[in-house]
XYZ file of C-alpha atoms in Angstrom:
339
model
C -67.563 57.882 25.418
C -68.939 61.409 25.122
C -72.340 62.214 27.555
C -74.297 64.751 25.929
C -76.511 66.686 28.222
C -79.714 67.886 27.328
C -80.468 71.526 26.545
C -81.080 73.159 30.020
C -80.030 70.604 32.270
C -78.780 71.916 35.594
C -75.499 72.102 37.488
C -77.127 69.395 40.241
C -77.844 67.010 37.043
C -74.582 67.407 35.615
C -72.737 66.743 39.038
C -74.673 63.253 39.636
C -73.489 62.225 36.306
C -69.650 63.070 36.757
C -70.203 61.484 40.077
C -71.736 58.369 38.519
C -68.872 58.004 35.843
C -66.148 57.971 38.564
C -68.222 55.702 40.301
C -67.851 53.466 37.089
C -63.984 54.013 37.031
C -63.594 56.803 34.318
C -62.650 60.321 34.465
C -65.019 62.850 33.221
C -63.990 65.986 31.706
C -66.811 68.687 31.191
C -66.343 70.713 28.007
C -68.810 73.231 28.290
C -71.036 74.738 25.176
C -73.065 77.669 24.119
C -76.290 75.780 24.038
C -75.339 72.582 25.918
C -72.405 70.683 28.053
C -70.843 67.277 27.042
C -68.512 65.025 29.358
C -65.994 63.051 27.914
C -65.318 59.528 29.909
C -61.989 58.697 29.615
C -60.404 55.336 30.825
C -60.313 52.140 29.956
C -61.618 51.046 26.815
C -62.228 47.687 27.004
C -65.409 48.397 29.408
C -66.674 51.542 28.284
C -70.003 49.557 27.248
C -71.254 50.200 31.154
C -71.234 53.993 30.462
C -74.219 53.466 27.830
C -76.460 53.120 30.832
C -75.762 56.787 31.650
C -78.662 57.758 29.147
C -81.375 57.078 31.648
C -80.080 59.552 34.157
C -82.009 62.744 34.254
C -80.374 65.610 32.357
C -78.674 63.226 29.796
C -79.784 63.400 26.044
C -77.588 60.511 24.650
C -74.302 58.833 24.855
C -71.972 58.547 22.078
C -68.612 56.791 21.580
C -65.507 58.800 20.669
C -64.355 56.659 17.361
C -60.646 58.606 17.557
C -57.841 57.075 19.649
C -57.371 60.415 20.977
C -60.539 61.540 23.174
C -60.369 64.845 24.743
C -58.259 66.235 21.802
C -60.734 65.401 19.224
C -63.521 66.881 17.356
C -65.969 64.602 18.438
C -65.675 65.851 22.049
C -65.376 69.930 21.038
C -66.774 70.786 17.872
C -65.903 74.431 17.937
C -62.137 75.864 17.779
C -60.572 76.182 21.090
C -59.597 79.679 22.183
C -56.608 79.681 25.069
C -55.787 82.153 27.053
C -52.020 82.802 27.086
C -51.496 85.654 29.484
C -51.196 89.283 29.376
C -54.659 89.561 27.749
C -53.364 87.522 24.349
C -55.806 84.967 23.074
C -54.806 82.176 20.658
C -57.322 80.350 18.601
C -60.768 81.449 16.732
C -59.428 84.193 14.655
C -56.651 85.420 16.221
C -52.986 85.196 15.346
C -50.486 85.106 17.532
C -46.851 85.647 16.860
C -44.213 84.245 19.286
C -40.698 85.943 18.715
C -37.398 85.569 20.224
C -33.925 84.189 20.262
C -33.302 80.651 20.146
C -31.432 80.765 23.785
C -31.200 83.552 26.248
C -27.581 84.614 26.230
C -27.624 88.025 28.302
C -29.678 90.397 29.748
C -28.619 93.178 27.140
C -29.613 90.444 24.077
C -33.145 89.326 25.627
C -34.236 93.276 26.528
C -33.042 94.605 23.058
C -34.747 91.725 21.262
C -37.979 92.191 23.389
C -38.383 95.486 22.601
C -37.530 94.902 19.166
C -40.344 92.130 18.770
C -42.916 94.162 20.606
C -42.268 96.986 18.573
C -42.767 95.062 15.544
C -46.101 93.521 16.676
C -45.541 90.240 18.364
C -47.534 89.205 21.434
C -45.431 86.650 22.875
C -41.889 86.776 24.025
C -39.901 83.203 23.246
C -36.497 82.549 24.326
C -34.925 79.010 25.873
C -33.392 78.734 29.253
C -32.722 75.033 29.033
C -31.309 74.028 25.669
C -31.606 70.446 24.445
C -28.418 69.924 21.956
C -27.638 67.368 19.795
C -24.021 67.360 21.213
C -23.219 67.479 24.845
C -20.338 69.999 24.118
C -22.776 72.455 22.635
C -24.315 75.596 24.635
C -27.020 74.006 27.024
C -28.646 77.113 28.076
C -28.416 79.521 31.171
C -30.915 77.707 32.750
C -32.464 79.305 35.852
C -30.543 82.778 35.368
C -31.985 82.300 31.812
C -35.391 82.294 33.599
C -34.788 85.285 35.643
C -33.883 87.152 32.435
C -36.622 86.488 30.709
C -38.787 87.379 33.578
C -37.239 90.951 33.385
C -38.190 91.524 29.678
C -41.756 90.464 30.411
C -41.487 93.217 33.205
C -39.769 95.108 30.795
C -42.295 95.074 28.032
C -45.497 93.299 29.291
C -44.920 90.326 26.570
C -45.930 87.332 28.268
C -43.191 84.523 27.615
C -42.896 80.575 26.252
C -39.911 78.688 27.112
C -38.845 75.057 26.883
C -38.840 72.541 29.960
C -36.625 69.508 29.305
C -36.413 67.299 32.363
C -39.462 66.764 34.616
C -37.562 67.645 37.824
C -37.443 71.162 36.263
C -41.066 71.281 35.772
C -41.994 73.480 38.867
C -39.275 75.831 38.243
C -39.597 76.443 35.138
C -43.614 77.021 35.561
C -42.518 79.814 38.617
C -41.226 82.171 35.817
C -42.815 80.995 32.363
C -46.664 81.981 31.238
C -46.494 79.215 28.502
C -44.181 75.966 28.706
C -42.779 74.252 25.842
C -41.937 70.823 24.808
C -39.742 70.356 22.418
C -39.927 67.946 19.293
C -37.537 65.428 21.101
C -39.698 65.163 24.570
C -43.084 64.815 22.443
C -43.043 61.118 23.748
C -41.401 61.633 27.449
C -44.784 60.626 28.998
C -43.813 61.190 32.373
C -43.009 64.981 31.783
C -46.365 65.196 29.542
C -48.093 64.098 32.611
C -46.644 66.512 34.973
C -47.568 69.343 32.276
C -50.948 68.286 32.679
C -51.593 68.661 36.259
C -50.341 72.680 35.781
C -52.798 75.249 35.337
C -50.938 76.718 32.421
C -50.361 76.289 28.359
C -48.505 74.205 26.929
C -46.970 74.514 23.611
C -46.280 70.645 22.392
C -43.984 70.375 19.243
C -44.568 67.662 16.978
C -41.587 65.431 16.861
C -38.929 64.705 13.902
C -40.634 61.675 12.778
C -44.161 61.825 14.805
C -47.233 61.099 13.386
C -50.390 63.160 13.362
C -52.002 60.876 15.234
C -48.966 60.413 18.094
C -48.606 63.679 17.827
C -52.109 64.170 18.875
C -51.945 61.031 21.522
C -49.235 63.166 23.204
C -51.398 65.943 23.668
C -54.208 63.907 25.026
C -51.718 62.586 27.792
C -51.872 66.587 28.609
C -55.291 66.984 28.429
C -56.285 63.624 30.247
C -54.622 65.038 33.485
C -56.800 68.169 33.225
C -54.694 70.628 31.425
C -57.041 72.163 28.617
C -54.763 74.879 27.572
C -52.491 72.907 24.731
C -51.525 74.799 21.769
C -50.093 72.178 19.015
C -46.748 73.296 17.071
C -45.774 72.077 13.748
C -41.765 72.432 13.545
C -40.893 70.580 10.772
C -40.188 67.010 10.096
C -37.171 64.783 8.950
C -37.551 63.635 5.423
C -34.114 62.746 2.974
C -34.439 66.499 1.873
C -31.234 68.290 3.136
C -31.781 71.418 1.468
C -33.502 72.473 4.465
C -33.229 72.022 8.153
C -36.369 69.907 8.331
C -39.339 69.315 5.821
C -42.187 71.861 6.885
C -45.374 69.827 6.598
C -47.635 72.699 5.605
C -50.741 70.610 5.260
C -50.161 69.380 8.848
C -52.407 72.809 9.326
C -55.908 71.580 7.237
C -55.249 68.264 8.647
C -54.969 69.054 12.249
C -57.965 71.734 12.402
C -60.027 68.829 10.592
C -59.090 66.587 13.615
C -58.532 68.901 16.510
C -60.306 71.502 18.333
C -56.904 72.677 19.332
C -54.990 75.805 18.088
C -52.251 74.970 15.652
C -48.771 76.861 15.569
C -45.774 76.919 13.119
C -42.377 77.193 13.645
C -40.690 77.686 10.320
C -37.115 78.735 11.859
C -36.527 75.053 12.774
C -38.369 73.961 9.897
C -36.148 75.795 7.521
C -32.965 76.372 9.396
C -32.362 79.342 6.966
C -33.728 82.842 8.108
C -34.060 83.740 4.400
C -36.749 81.093 4.089
C -38.716 81.975 6.878
C -40.910 85.047 5.869
C -42.106 82.811 2.868
C -42.907 79.991 5.489
C -44.903 82.482 7.559
C -46.958 83.598 5.004
C -47.864 80.130 3.674
C -48.381 78.678 7.063
C -51.012 81.805 7.611
C -52.409 80.840 4.155
C -52.797 77.530 5.170
C -54.927 78.435 8.208
C -52.647 78.015 11.304
C -53.704 80.108 14.705
C -49.892 81.438 15.203
C -46.278 81.530 14.365
C -42.926 81.087 16.678
C -40.202 82.946 15.287
C -36.408 83.061 15.983
C -35.351 86.855 16.014
C -31.652 87.684 17.377
C -30.166 91.046 17.258
C -27.079 89.419 16.115
C -27.317 86.421 14.780
C -23.307 85.867 13.873
C -22.901 86.012 17.600
C -25.836 83.776 18.514
C -24.825 80.805 21.050
C -27.290 78.623 19.136
C -29.315 78.560 15.578
C -28.132 81.743 14.313
C -28.069 81.187 10.746
C -32.039 80.634 11.128
C -32.606 84.029 12.965
C -34.251 87.082 11.744
C -32.264 90.335 12.240
C -34.950 92.576 14.462
C -35.347 95.037 11.031
C -36.178 91.684 9.062
C -38.744 90.385 11.578
C -40.264 94.217 11.407
C -40.715 93.889 7.534
C -42.119 90.549 7.460
C -44.713 91.478 10.138
C -45.753 94.345 7.739
C -45.999 92.118 5.140
C -48.112 89.594 6.948
C -50.561 91.618 7.806
C -52.365 91.115 4.429
C -52.293 87.430 4.648
C -53.615 87.593 8.004
C -56.435 89.828 6.653
C -57.123 87.273 3.700
C -57.335 84.378 6.089
C -59.880 86.131 8.351
C -57.398 86.332 10.932
C -56.739 89.588 13.379
C -52.836 89.875 14.157
């Protein structure tokens, strides 16, 4: 249910409504609007009719059912797009276009520092890099783990770029949160609900990647797990889905951008590197994604892709990334975004 407060309702009235929602066995989530506040009451769907009585409380304008199965992610609760602070003065959402760039895996101090300086010079505002790497084969490079996190922190200190990195195991959440500005949930963990709940208790942005065979509704329900625990700073990432096509690593679902924009207020990021699997295709997919209305891109960049420990074929060289960023400016302007 959504409890819509009257314009001008005071803090005491808001507090009383929140208190009553808790007494009824539901969890209140306040969304502050420009002219009025609304409260999302989340809990057992079977008894939600008892919340209708809240209409009689002082300061309440009306009580409206939320029709979508995902409540807090829905535009029914928050019609206007969310803007999320990523740290370092970087905002995503609204008319901001954020580019996150860096290597698939952190491999050495020299590699991550060279890449960080290069992507910043080209216009990226967030540094990506994997310290923990979930791989299909148990024999593949699994990442440098905490040593990789330390190198990412070193790169942040050298460049001022906030860092995004993946957390794979619930037991590592606190460790990764000590270093990272943004925690990424990979495609394989999209329905690791224990992990999502733990991330929901953090006060840090979460980049949630769509699973390889995840529907839009399932994607948003996973986001709901994080939101329901109190963390409102969720960013959705489309990274391609698995289809019958073999020409690309995955199939980039560009239509997911306008669909998500219709259904949720959360920012949407595109990962063209994992979607295509080929560096030559990445720039075109970046342009198309911005034209479709995305809020950001996350692109793999490596100074020596031929020597990369993971995902070299889909990684742009720094010069290629810089050339793409120059051309991307025109697409951003047409889409009404600030790069």
